[in-house]
Amino acid sequence: MESQQQPGCHVTWITEMAPHIPVPEMRTELFSRAIETISDRLKELEGRIILGSKTMNTRLMAAAFCAHLSKFSEALDWLTEATKCVEEITFRRDQHGQAYRYLIGANFSCIANMMRSQSELNVPEASPTVKGFINSKYDVENNVFQAVISVSKGILAHQMRFEDSKIYLRHLKRATVLDPQTAEWPLVLYKRLRKLRRKKEPGSTPSQEEKDAITKAYHLDPDYCIVQTHYATMLDEKFKCHHYRGYVPAELRESTGSEIIDLMEKAIERNPEDRWAHVRLAEIYGYGDYPHLDKKQGEILFQECEKRWPDSSMVMHKFGIYYKKNHNWKKALDYFKRGLDMDLDNFPCLMDYLKCVSKNPKREDQNYDLMLRTIDRCLPSSKFKKFQLTKLLLAKGLLLWLGDTDGTKKRQACDLWVEAVVNNSDSGHATIVDAIKKGFLDVVGKVTVDLKELSGILSQELRLLAPGDGNCVQKKAVIEDLINEFQSHGSRTVFRESAPGPSRMPLGFGRNSQFSIQTSSTSYSSVSAARPERRPSSPKSLADSDDNWRR
């Protein structure tokens, strides 16, 4: 049995990873939040065909998190769910099922040992099925078996928010090497690569590594509905990207659109309850880059999705995007609000909602207050999501800076920006500095930040920083670094036009307003007609991340 324990399991992996979370209270909050997120995710996925790795690991992670919170009864319930799933799933390869059976048995043994360490607890006896898992002999050195273990560890690391270390990505790549004949691993790798790219470069075209991964998955299993959906997504994204718009021959675009629709319809035929496949089909018709398709058909398909899934935040968000792209800002705002009310964690919906609020025909102070209130509602749920938290703190700081009348709000803005860098030392500094120097954020629009004034406020904050303050040493280093960055940049501020909005400047954001959102008066077609060469990438938006929510 000793050799069988070598790969470890979720309970032991959490113990190995937990030291990276220094504060015990943060561990408790992170684990509790993870369980809540997993429960919500499983409700959303109900009725859908999902990958075996997601089916099993969500339940095994929940069991392990509950055990570390001493919620042993809940932990055992989650293991029971995992046991049912592993018996019901038809795995692509036998070794996959063997690996998950091993993980169930190993997690049960660890949880039982944790319960024995608390003498007052009665340790329940394992069911005959789980006993079989514990007592079985496994070929743990088998490459296919090890691929499942590698992916499981990566998923757990990702759930524990170790995103910047790219642990997840490393484990996924290892699995594709260990088990090159399984479509699931390059598919999951594609999804992860795509998510990272969209965060860093919104609107960019899929990388060659992405295309290779999903193409390999499609060639390995062309009839698998999940693979069909994501392969169609890659084809669509490649053509709708601004790099290609205007330069792809009409015949090629039409044939690609037909291929994508054919793939989506096949996926829906194989799994009629797959909400995401229905939404993607509506997107292709409604705002895909295929002129030969009837966009009104997209609205009809979205209405069918809304009727079928009236409580889906993702459906409301995507329907809002349809109206935004067709310049119906009132309906777009309504659907974004409904989507956000259903799920405050839907970050892409939040970003679109804020942009839509900024273009809403109300008095500027109403828009300003609404945007701040909305950000404050969503900040708590972003506490352990560094990328999202950084952008929200940046946006709130810019709004406070631009709405300042007596100097106090600018100090609050500086505090938020320092907090963002302290909380996200890996990328927060570059994100904040870059945004302030360039003077833009899509949810706010065109921004002017006096860097000399900003450096002065930071210098005052540095002098007022008391040795007894929390993270005093780290805050001091961050503030000094920010001051040096802004002073070296000088007083010049770079500007960027905000994303195109309504044809006229939004009401409530007049020319004399403290924050003015500019909209482009030049249509895309006129620009592309006058510029035949390939266009360079547009500036990256720190607020716009088409994350294709929770698919």
Coordinates of C-alpha atoms in Angstrom, one line a residue:
M1 CA 0.0 0.0 0.0
E2 CA 3.0 2.3 0.6
S3 CA 3.8 2.5 -3.1
Q4 CA 0.1 3.3 -3.9
Q5 CA 0.4 6.4 -1.7
Q6 CA 3.3 7.9 -3.7
P7 CA 1.2 10.1 -6.0
G8 CA -0.6 11.6 -3.0
C9 CA -4.2 12.9 -3.2
H10 CA -6.1 16.1 -2.8
V11 CA -6.0 16.2 1.0
T12 CA -2.2 15.8 1.0
W13 CA -1.7 18.2 -1.9
I14 CA -3.5 20.9 0.0
T15 CA -1.2 20.4 2.9
E16 CA 1.8 20.8 0.6
M17 CA 0.3 23.9 -1.1
A18 CA -1.2 25.6 2.0
P19 CA 2.2 27.0 3.4
H20 CA 2.0 29.4 0.4
I21 CA -1.0 31.0 2.1
P22 CA 0.6 32.5 5.2
V23 CA -2.4 33.7 7.2
P24 CA -4.6 30.9 8.7
E25 CA -7.7 33.1 8.4
M26 CA -7.0 33.5 4.7
R27 CA -6.8 29.7 4.3
T28 CA -10.2 29.3 6.0
E29 CA -11.8 31.9 3.9
L30 CA -10.2 30.6 0.7
F31 CA -11.3 27.0 1.4
S32 CA -14.8 28.1 2.3
R33 CA -15.0 30.2 -0.8
A34 CA -13.7 27.3 -2.9
I35 CA -16.4 25.0 -1.7
E36 CA -19.1 27.6 -2.4
T37 CA -17.7 28.2 -5.9
I38 CA -17.6 24.4 -6.6
S39 CA -21.2 24.0 -5.4
D40 CA -22.4 26.9 -7.6
R41 CA -20.5 25.6 -10.6
L42 CA -22.0 22.1 -10.3
K43 CA -25.5 23.7 -10.3
E44 CA -24.7 25.6 -13.4
L45 CA -23.3 22.4 -15.1
E46 CA -26.3 20.3 -14.2
G47 CA -27.6 18.5 -17.3
R48 CA -24.5 19.2 -19.4
I49 CA -21.9 16.8 -20.6
I50 CA -18.7 17.8 -19.0
L51 CA -15.1 16.5 -19.0
G52 CA -14.3 13.6 -16.7
S53 CA -11.5 15.6 -15.1
K54 CA -13.9 18.4 -14.1
T55 CA -16.6 15.9 -13.0
M56 CA -14.3 14.1 -10.6
N57 CA -11.9 16.8 -9.4
T58 CA -14.7 19.3 -8.4
R59 CA -16.0 16.7 -6.0
L60 CA -12.7 15.5 -4.7
M61 CA -11.5 19.1 -4.2
A62 CA -14.7 19.9 -2.2
A63 CA -14.2 16.8 0.0
A64 CA -10.6 17.8 0.7
F65 CA -11.4 21.4 1.4
C66 CA -14.2 20.3 3.8
A67 CA -11.8 18.0 5.6
H68 CA -9.3 20.8 6.1
L69 CA -12.1 22.8 7.6
S70 CA -13.0 19.8 9.9
K71 CA -16.3 19.5 8.2
F72 CA -15.9 15.8 7.9
S73 CA -19.6 14.9 7.4
E74 CA -19.7 17.1 4.3
A75 CA -16.3 15.8 3.1
L76 CA -17.6 12.2 3.2
D77 CA -20.8 13.3 1.4
W78 CA -18.6 14.8 -1.4
L79 CA -16.6 11.5 -1.6
T80 CA -19.9 9.6 -1.9
E81 CA -20.8 11.9 -4.9
A82 CA -17.4 11.2 -6.4
T83 CA -17.9 7.5 -6.0
K84 CA -21.2 7.6 -7.8
C85 CA -19.7 9.6 -10.6
V86 CA -16.7 7.3 -11.2
E87 CA -19.1 4.4 -11.5
E88 CA -21.3 6.2 -14.0
I89 CA -18.7 7.8 -16.2
T90 CA -17.5 5.9 -19.3
F91 CA -13.9 7.0 -19.4
R92 CA -12.1 7.2 -22.7
R93 CA -9.3 4.9 -21.3
D94 CA -9.5 2.4 -18.5
Q95 CA -6.5 3.9 -16.7
H96 CA -8.4 7.2 -16.2
G97 CA -11.0 5.4 -14.2
Q98 CA -8.4 3.5 -12.2
A99 CA -6.6 6.8 -11.3
Y100 CA -9.8 8.4 -10.0
R101 CA -10.7 5.3 -8.0
Y102 CA -7.2 5.5 -6.5
L103 CA -7.8 9.2 -5.6
I104 CA -11.2 8.4 -4.0
G105 CA -9.6 5.7 -1.8
A106 CA -6.6 7.7 -0.9
N107 CA -8.7 10.8 0.0
F108 CA -10.9 8.6 2.2
S109 CA -8.0 7.1 4.0
C110 CA -6.5 10.6 4.7
I111 CA -9.8 12.0 5.9
A112 CA -10.3 9.0 8.2
N113 CA -6.8 9.6 9.7
M114 CA -7.7 13.3 10.2
M115 CA -10.9 12.2 12.1
R116 CA -9.0 9.7 14.2
S117 CA -6.6 12.5 15.3
Q118 CA -9.7 14.1 16.9
S119 CA -10.4 11.3 19.4
E120 CA -14.0 12.4 20.1
L121 CA -15.0 11.6 16.5
N122 CA -16.3 8.3 15.3
V123 CA -14.7 7.3 12.0
P124 CA -17.3 5.7 9.7
E125 CA -16.5 2.5 7.9
A126 CA -15.8 2.8 4.2
S127 CA -18.5 1.4 1.9
P128 CA -17.7 -1.8 0.2
T129 CA -17.1 0.1 -3.0
V130 CA -14.6 2.5 -1.4
K131 CA -13.0 -0.4 0.4
G132 CA -12.4 -2.0 -3.0
F133 CA -10.8 1.3 -4.2
I134 CA -8.5 1.3 -1.1
N135 CA -7.4 -2.3 -1.3
S136 CA -6.9 -2.5 -5.1
K137 CA -3.4 -2.5 -6.6
Y138 CA -2.7 0.3 -9.1
D139 CA 0.0 0.7 -11.6
V140 CA 0.9 4.2 -10.4
E141 CA 3.9 4.4 -12.7
N142 CA 1.7 4.0 -15.8
N143 CA 1.9 7.2 -17.9
V144 CA -1.8 7.4 -18.5
F145 CA -2.4 7.0 -14.7
Q146 CA 0.2 9.7 -14.1
A147 CA -1.5 12.0 -16.6
V148 CA -4.7 12.0 -14.5
I149 CA -2.7 12.7 -11.4
S150 CA -0.9 15.6 -13.0
V151 CA -4.1 17.2 -14.3
S152 CA -5.7 16.7 -10.9
K153 CA -2.9 18.5 -9.1
G154 CA -3.0 21.3 -11.6
I155 CA -6.7 21.8 -11.2
L156 CA -6.3 22.0 -7.4
A157 CA -3.5 24.5 -7.7
H158 CA -5.7 26.6 -10.0
Q159 CA -8.6 26.4 -7.5
M160 CA -6.3 27.6 -4.7
R161 CA -5.5 30.7 -6.9
F162 CA -1.9 29.9 -7.7
E163 CA -2.5 31.3 -11.2
D164 CA 0.5 33.4 -11.7
S165 CA 2.9 30.5 -11.0
K166 CA 1.4 28.7 -14.1
I167 CA 1.4 25.5 -12.2
Y168 CA -1.8 24.5 -13.9
L169 CA -0.3 25.0 -17.3
R170 CA 2.8 23.0 -16.5
H171 CA 0.7 20.0 -15.3
L172 CA -1.5 20.1 -18.4
K173 CA 1.4 20.1 -20.8
R174 CA 2.9 17.2 -18.9
A175 CA -0.4 15.3 -19.3
T176 CA -0.4 15.7 -23.1
V177 CA 3.1 14.2 -23.2
L178 CA 2.3 11.3 -20.8
D179 CA -1.0 10.5 -22.5
P180 CA -0.8 11.7 -26.1
Q181 CA -3.8 9.7 -27.3
T182 CA -6.4 11.3 -25.1
A183 CA -8.3 14.3 -26.5
E184 CA -9.3 15.7 -23.1
W185 CA -5.8 16.9 -22.2
P186 CA -5.1 19.0 -25.3
L187 CA -8.7 20.3 -25.0
V188 CA -8.1 21.5 -21.4
L189 CA -4.7 22.9 -22.3
Y190 CA -6.4 24.9 -25.1
K191 CA -8.9 26.3 -22.8
R192 CA -6.2 27.4 -20.3
L193 CA -4.0 28.9 -23.0
R194 CA -7.0 30.8 -24.4
K195 CA -8.0 32.2 -21.0
L196 CA -4.4 33.4 -20.3
R197 CA -4.2 35.1 -23.8
R198 CA -7.6 36.8 -23.4
K199 CA -6.5 38.2 -20.0
K200 CA -3.2 39.6 -21.4
E201 CA -4.3 40.6 -24.9
P202 CA -8.1 41.0 -25.2
G203 CA -9.2 40.9 -28.8
S204 CA -6.0 39.1 -30.0
T205 CA -6.0 36.1 -32.3
P206 CA -5.5 32.5 -31.0
S207 CA -1.8 31.6 -30.6
Q208 CA -0.4 28.8 -32.7
E209 CA 0.0 26.7 -29.5
E210 CA -3.8 27.1 -28.9
K211 CA -4.7 26.2 -32.4
D212 CA -2.4 23.1 -32.3
A213 CA -3.9 22.0 -29.0
I214 CA -7.5 22.1 -30.0
T215 CA -6.8 20.8 -33.5
K216 CA -5.1 17.8 -31.9
A217 CA -8.1 17.2 -29.7
Y218 CA -10.4 17.4 -32.6
H219 CA -8.4 15.0 -34.7
L220 CA -8.3 12.5 -31.7
D221 CA -12.0 12.7 -31.1
P222 CA -14.0 14.5 -33.8
D223 CA -17.4 13.3 -32.6
Y224 CA -17.0 14.4 -29.0
C225 CA -19.5 17.3 -28.5
I226 CA -17.3 19.3 -26.1
V227 CA -14.4 19.1 -28.6
Q228 CA -16.7 20.2 -31.4
T229 CA -17.9 23.2 -29.5
H230 CA -14.4 24.5 -28.6
Y231 CA -12.9 23.7 -32.1
A232 CA -15.8 25.8 -33.5
T233 CA -14.9 28.6 -31.0
M234 CA -11.3 28.6 -32.1
L235 CA -12.3 28.9 -35.8
D236 CA -14.7 31.7 -35.0
E237 CA -12.3 33.6 -32.8
K238 CA -9.6 33.4 -35.5
F239 CA -11.9 35.1 -38.0
K240 CA -13.7 37.6 -35.8
C241 CA -10.4 39.0 -34.5
H242 CA -9.7 42.5 -35.7
H243 CA -6.4 41.3 -37.3
Y244 CA -8.4 39.5 -40.0
R245 CA -11.5 41.6 -40.3
G246 CA -11.6 43.0 -43.8
Y247 CA -8.8 40.8 -45.2
V248 CA -10.4 37.4 -45.3
P249 CA -12.0 36.5 -48.7
A250 CA -15.8 36.4 -48.6
E251 CA -15.9 32.9 -49.8
L252 CA -13.5 31.7 -47.1
R253 CA -15.5 33.5 -44.4
E254 CA -18.8 32.1 -45.7
S255 CA -17.4 28.5 -45.7
T256 CA -15.9 28.9 -42.3
G257 CA -19.2 30.2 -40.9
S258 CA -21.0 27.3 -42.4
E259 CA -18.4 24.9 -40.9
I260 CA -18.8 26.5 -37.4
I261 CA -22.6 26.3 -37.5
D262 CA -22.4 22.7 -38.6
L263 CA -20.1 21.9 -35.7
M264 CA -22.4 23.7 -33.2
E265 CA -25.5 22.0 -34.5
K266 CA -23.9 18.6 -34.2
A267 CA -22.8 19.3 -30.7
I268 CA -26.4 20.4 -29.7
E269 CA -27.8 17.3 -31.4
R270 CA -25.5 15.1 -29.2
N271 CA -26.3 17.0 -26.1
P272 CA -29.5 19.1 -26.4
E273 CA -29.1 20.4 -22.8
D274 CA -25.7 22.0 -23.4
R275 CA -26.5 25.6 -22.6
W276 CA -23.2 26.8 -23.8
A277 CA -23.5 25.2 -27.3
H278 CA -26.9 26.9 -27.7
V279 CA -25.5 30.3 -26.6
R280 CA -22.5 29.9 -29.0
L281 CA -24.8 29.2 -31.9
A282 CA -26.8 32.4 -31.0
E283 CA -23.5 34.3 -30.9
I284 CA -22.4 33.2 -34.3
Y285 CA -25.6 34.3 -35.9
G286 CA -26.1 37.4 -33.7
Y287 CA -22.7 39.0 -33.8
G288 CA -20.3 36.7 -35.6
D289 CA -18.2 38.1 -38.4
Y290 CA -20.2 36.4 -41.1
P291 CA -22.2 38.9 -43.2
H292 CA -24.1 36.2 -45.1
L293 CA -25.9 35.1 -41.8
D294 CA -29.2 36.7 -40.7
K295 CA -28.4 38.6 -37.4
K296 CA -32.1 38.5 -36.4
Q297 CA -31.8 34.8 -36.2
G298 CA -29.3 35.4 -33.5
E299 CA -31.9 37.4 -31.5
I300 CA -34.4 34.6 -31.9
L301 CA -31.9 32.0 -30.7
F302 CA -31.0 34.2 -27.7
Q303 CA -34.7 34.6 -26.8
E304 CA -35.0 30.8 -26.9
C305 CA -31.9 30.5 -24.5
E306 CA -33.5 33.1 -22.2
K307 CA -36.7 31.2 -22.1
R308 CA -34.9 27.9 -21.5
W309 CA -32.5 29.2 -18.8
P310 CA -34.1 32.3 -17.3
D311 CA -31.8 32.2 -14.2
S312 CA -28.5 32.0 -16.1
S313 CA -26.1 34.9 -15.6
M314 CA -24.1 33.8 -18.6
V315 CA -27.2 33.8 -20.9
M316 CA -28.2 37.3 -19.8
H317 CA -24.6 38.6 -20.3
K318 CA -24.3 37.2 -23.8
F319 CA -27.8 38.5 -24.8
G320 CA -26.6 41.9 -23.5
I321 CA -23.6 41.7 -25.7
Y322 CA -25.9 41.1 -28.7
Y323 CA -27.8 44.3 -28.0
K324 CA -24.6 46.3 -27.3
K325 CA -23.0 45.2 -30.6
N326 CA -26.3 46.2 -32.3
H327 CA -26.2 49.6 -30.5
N328 CA -29.3 49.0 -28.4
W329 CA -27.7 50.4 -25.2
K330 CA -30.8 50.5 -23.2
K331 CA -31.5 46.8 -23.6
A332 CA -27.9 45.9 -23.2
L333 CA -27.8 47.7 -19.9
D334 CA -30.9 45.9 -18.7
Y335 CA -29.5 42.4 -19.6
F336 CA -26.1 43.2 -18.1
K337 CA -27.7 44.3 -14.9
R338 CA -29.9 41.1 -14.8
G339 CA -26.8 39.0 -15.4
L340 CA -24.8 40.7 -12.6
D341 CA -27.7 40.5 -10.1
M342 CA -27.8 36.8 -10.7
D343 CA -24.1 36.3 -10.1
L344 CA -21.7 39.0 -8.8
D345 CA -18.8 36.7 -9.7
N346 CA -19.5 37.1 -13.5
F347 CA -16.6 39.4 -14.0
P348 CA -16.9 39.9 -17.8
C349 CA -20.6 40.9 -17.2
L350 CA -19.5 43.4 -14.6
M351 CA -17.0 45.0 -17.0
D352 CA -19.6 45.3 -19.7
Y353 CA -22.2 46.6 -17.3
L354 CA -19.8 49.4 -16.1
K355 CA -19.0 50.4 -19.7
C356 CA -22.7 50.5 -20.4
V357 CA -23.5 52.6 -17.3
S358 CA -20.9 55.1 -18.4
K359 CA -22.9 55.5 -21.7
N360 CA -26.3 55.6 -20.0
P361 CA -28.2 58.9 -20.6
K362 CA -28.3 60.0 -16.9
R363 CA -26.7 62.9 -15.1
E364 CA -23.0 62.3 -14.7
D365 CA -23.1 62.2 -10.9
Q366 CA -25.7 59.4 -11.0
N367 CA -23.5 57.3 -13.4
Y368 CA -20.5 58.0 -11.2
D369 CA -22.2 56.9 -8.0
L370 CA -23.7 53.9 -9.6
M371 CA -20.3 52.7 -11.0
L372 CA -18.7 53.1 -7.5
R373 CA -21.6 51.3 -5.8
T374 CA -21.4 48.4 -8.3
I375 CA -17.7 48.0 -7.8
D376 CA -18.1 48.0 -4.0
R377 CA -20.7 45.2 -4.4
C378 CA -18.3 43.1 -6.4
L379 CA -15.0 43.7 -4.5
P380 CA -15.6 41.2 -1.7
S381 CA -16.1 38.3 -4.1
S382 CA -12.9 39.2 -6.0
K383 CA -10.7 39.1 -2.9
F384 CA -8.9 35.9 -3.9
K385 CA -8.9 36.6 -7.6
K386 CA -5.8 38.7 -8.1
F387 CA -6.4 39.7 -11.7
Q388 CA -10.0 40.8 -11.1
L389 CA -9.2 42.5 -7.8
T390 CA -6.4 44.5 -9.4
K391 CA -8.7 45.8 -12.2
L392 CA -11.5 46.7 -9.8
L393 CA -9.1 48.6 -7.5
L394 CA -7.7 50.4 -10.5
A395 CA -11.1 51.3 -11.8
K396 CA -12.4 52.5 -8.4
G397 CA -9.2 54.6 -7.9
L398 CA -9.6 56.2 -11.3
L399 CA -13.2 57.1 -10.6
L400 CA -12.3 58.6 -7.2
W401 CA -9.5 60.5 -8.8
L402 CA -11.6 61.9 -11.5
G403 CA -14.5 62.7 -9.2
D404 CA -12.4 64.5 -6.6
T405 CA -13.5 67.9 -5.5
D406 CA -11.6 68.5 -2.1
G407 CA -8.5 66.3 -2.4
T408 CA -9.7 63.5 -0.1
K409 CA -10.8 61.2 -3.0
K410 CA -7.4 61.4 -4.7
R411 CA -5.8 60.2 -1.5
Q412 CA -8.3 57.3 -1.4
A413 CA -7.4 56.5 -5.0
C414 CA -3.7 56.3 -4.1
D415 CA -4.4 54.0 -1.2
L416 CA -6.4 51.7 -3.5
W417 CA -3.6 51.6 -6.1
V418 CA -1.0 50.8 -3.4
E419 CA -3.3 48.1 -2.0
A420 CA -3.6 46.6 -5.5
V421 CA 0.2 46.3 -5.9
V422 CA 0.6 45.0 -2.4
N423 CA -2.0 42.3 -2.9
N424 CA -0.7 41.3 -6.4
S425 CA 3.0 41.7 -6.3
D426 CA 3.4 39.5 -9.4
S427 CA 1.6 41.7 -11.9
G428 CA -0.3 44.4 -10.0
H429 CA 2.6 46.9 -10.2
A430 CA 2.9 46.7 -14.0
T431 CA -0.9 46.8 -14.4
I432 CA -1.4 49.9 -12.3
V433 CA 1.6 51.8 -13.6
D434 CA 0.8 51.1 -17.2
A435 CA -2.8 52.1 -16.9
I436 CA -2.1 55.4 -15.1
K437 CA 0.8 56.3 -17.5
K438 CA -1.3 55.6 -20.6
G439 CA -4.3 57.3 -19.0
F440 CA -7.1 54.9 -20.0
L441 CA -9.5 52.3 -18.8
D442 CA -12.4 51.2 -20.9
V443 CA -14.9 51.4 -18.0
V444 CA -13.9 55.0 -17.3
G445 CA -12.9 56.3 -20.7
K446 CA -10.4 59.0 -21.4
V447 CA -8.4 59.9 -18.3
T448 CA -6.0 62.6 -17.4
V449 CA -3.9 61.9 -14.3
D450 CA -1.3 64.6 -13.3
L451 CA 1.6 62.4 -12.5
K452 CA 3.4 65.2 -10.6
E453 CA 0.4 65.6 -8.3
L454 CA 0.1 61.9 -7.9
S455 CA 3.8 61.6 -7.0
G456 CA 3.3 64.4 -4.4
I457 CA 0.4 62.6 -2.8
L458 CA 2.3 59.3 -2.6
S459 CA 5.3 61.2 -1.0
Q460 CA 2.9 62.5 1.7
E461 CA 1.5 59.0 2.2
L462 CA 5.1 57.7 2.6
R463 CA 5.9 60.2 5.3
L464 CA 2.6 59.4 7.1
L465 CA 3.2 55.7 7.0
A466 CA 3.5 54.5 10.6
P467 CA 5.9 51.6 11.5
G468 CA 3.0 49.8 13.2
D469 CA 0.8 49.7 10.1
G470 CA 0.2 46.3 8.6
N471 CA 2.6 45.4 5.8
C472 CA 4.5 48.6 6.6
V473 CA 7.8 47.5 5.0
Q474 CA 6.1 46.2 1.9
K475 CA 3.9 49.3 1.5
K476 CA 6.9 51.6 1.9
A477 CA 8.8 49.7 -0.9
V478 CA 5.7 49.8 -3.2
I479 CA 5.1 53.5 -2.7
E480 CA 8.8 54.4 -3.2
D481 CA 8.8 52.3 -6.4
L482 CA 5.6 54.0 -7.7
I483 CA 7.0 57.4 -7.0
N484 CA 10.2 56.6 -9.0
E485 CA 8.1 55.2 -11.8
F486 CA 5.9 58.3 -12.1
Q487 CA 8.7 60.9 -11.6
S488 CA 10.8 59.3 -14.3
H489 CA 7.8 59.4 -16.7
G490 CA 7.5 63.2 -16.3
S491 CA 4.2 65.1 -16.5
R492 CA 3.2 63.9 -19.9
T493 CA 0.1 61.6 -20.0
V494 CA -0.7 59.4 -22.9
F495 CA -4.3 59.1 -24.0
R496 CA -6.4 56.5 -25.7
E497 CA -9.9 56.7 -27.1
S498 CA -12.4 54.5 -25.3
A499 CA -14.2 51.7 -27.0
P500 CA -16.7 52.9 -29.7
G501 CA -20.1 53.7 -28.1
P502 CA -23.2 55.4 -29.4
S503 CA -22.9 57.7 -32.3
R504 CA -23.0 60.8 -30.1
M505 CA -21.3 61.6 -26.8
P506 CA -23.2 60.0 -24.0
L507 CA -25.6 62.2 -22.1
G508 CA -24.4 63.2 -18.7
F509 CA -20.7 63.3 -19.8
G510 CA -20.3 66.8 -21.2
R511 CA -17.2 68.4 -22.5
N512 CA -16.7 70.2 -19.2
S513 CA -17.2 67.1 -17.1
Q514 CA -14.4 66.0 -14.8
F515 CA -14.4 62.7 -16.6
S516 CA -15.3 62.7 -20.3
I517 CA -15.8 59.5 -22.3
Q518 CA -14.8 60.0 -25.9
T519 CA -16.3 57.9 -28.7
S520 CA -14.9 57.3 -32.1
S521 CA -16.6 59.1 -34.9
T522 CA -14.9 57.1 -37.6
S523 CA -16.5 53.8 -38.7
Y524 CA -14.4 50.7 -39.0
S525 CA -15.2 50.3 -42.6
S526 CA -13.9 53.7 -43.6
V527 CA -10.6 53.1 -41.7
S528 CA -10.0 49.7 -43.2
A529 CA -10.8 51.0 -46.7
A530 CA -8.1 53.7 -46.5
R531 CA -5.6 51.3 -44.9
P532 CA -5.0 48.2 -47.0
E533 CA -2.1 46.8 -45.0
R534 CA -2.5 44.6 -42.0
R535 CA -3.4 46.6 -38.9
P536 CA -1.4 46.4 -35.8
S537 CA -2.9 45.2 -32.6
S538 CA -5.0 47.7 -30.7
P539 CA -3.9 48.8 -27.3
K540 CA -4.6 46.3 -24.6
S541 CA -7.7 46.9 -22.5
L542 CA -7.2 46.3 -18.8
A543 CA -10.9 46.1 -18.3
D544 CA -12.2 44.1 -21.2
S545 CA -11.7 40.4 -20.9
D546 CA -14.0 38.2 -23.0
D547 CA -13.7 35.3 -20.7
N548 CA -16.6 33.5 -22.3
W549 CA -18.0 33.1 -18.8
R550 CA -17.7 29.7 -17.1
R551 CA -17.7 27.4 -20.1

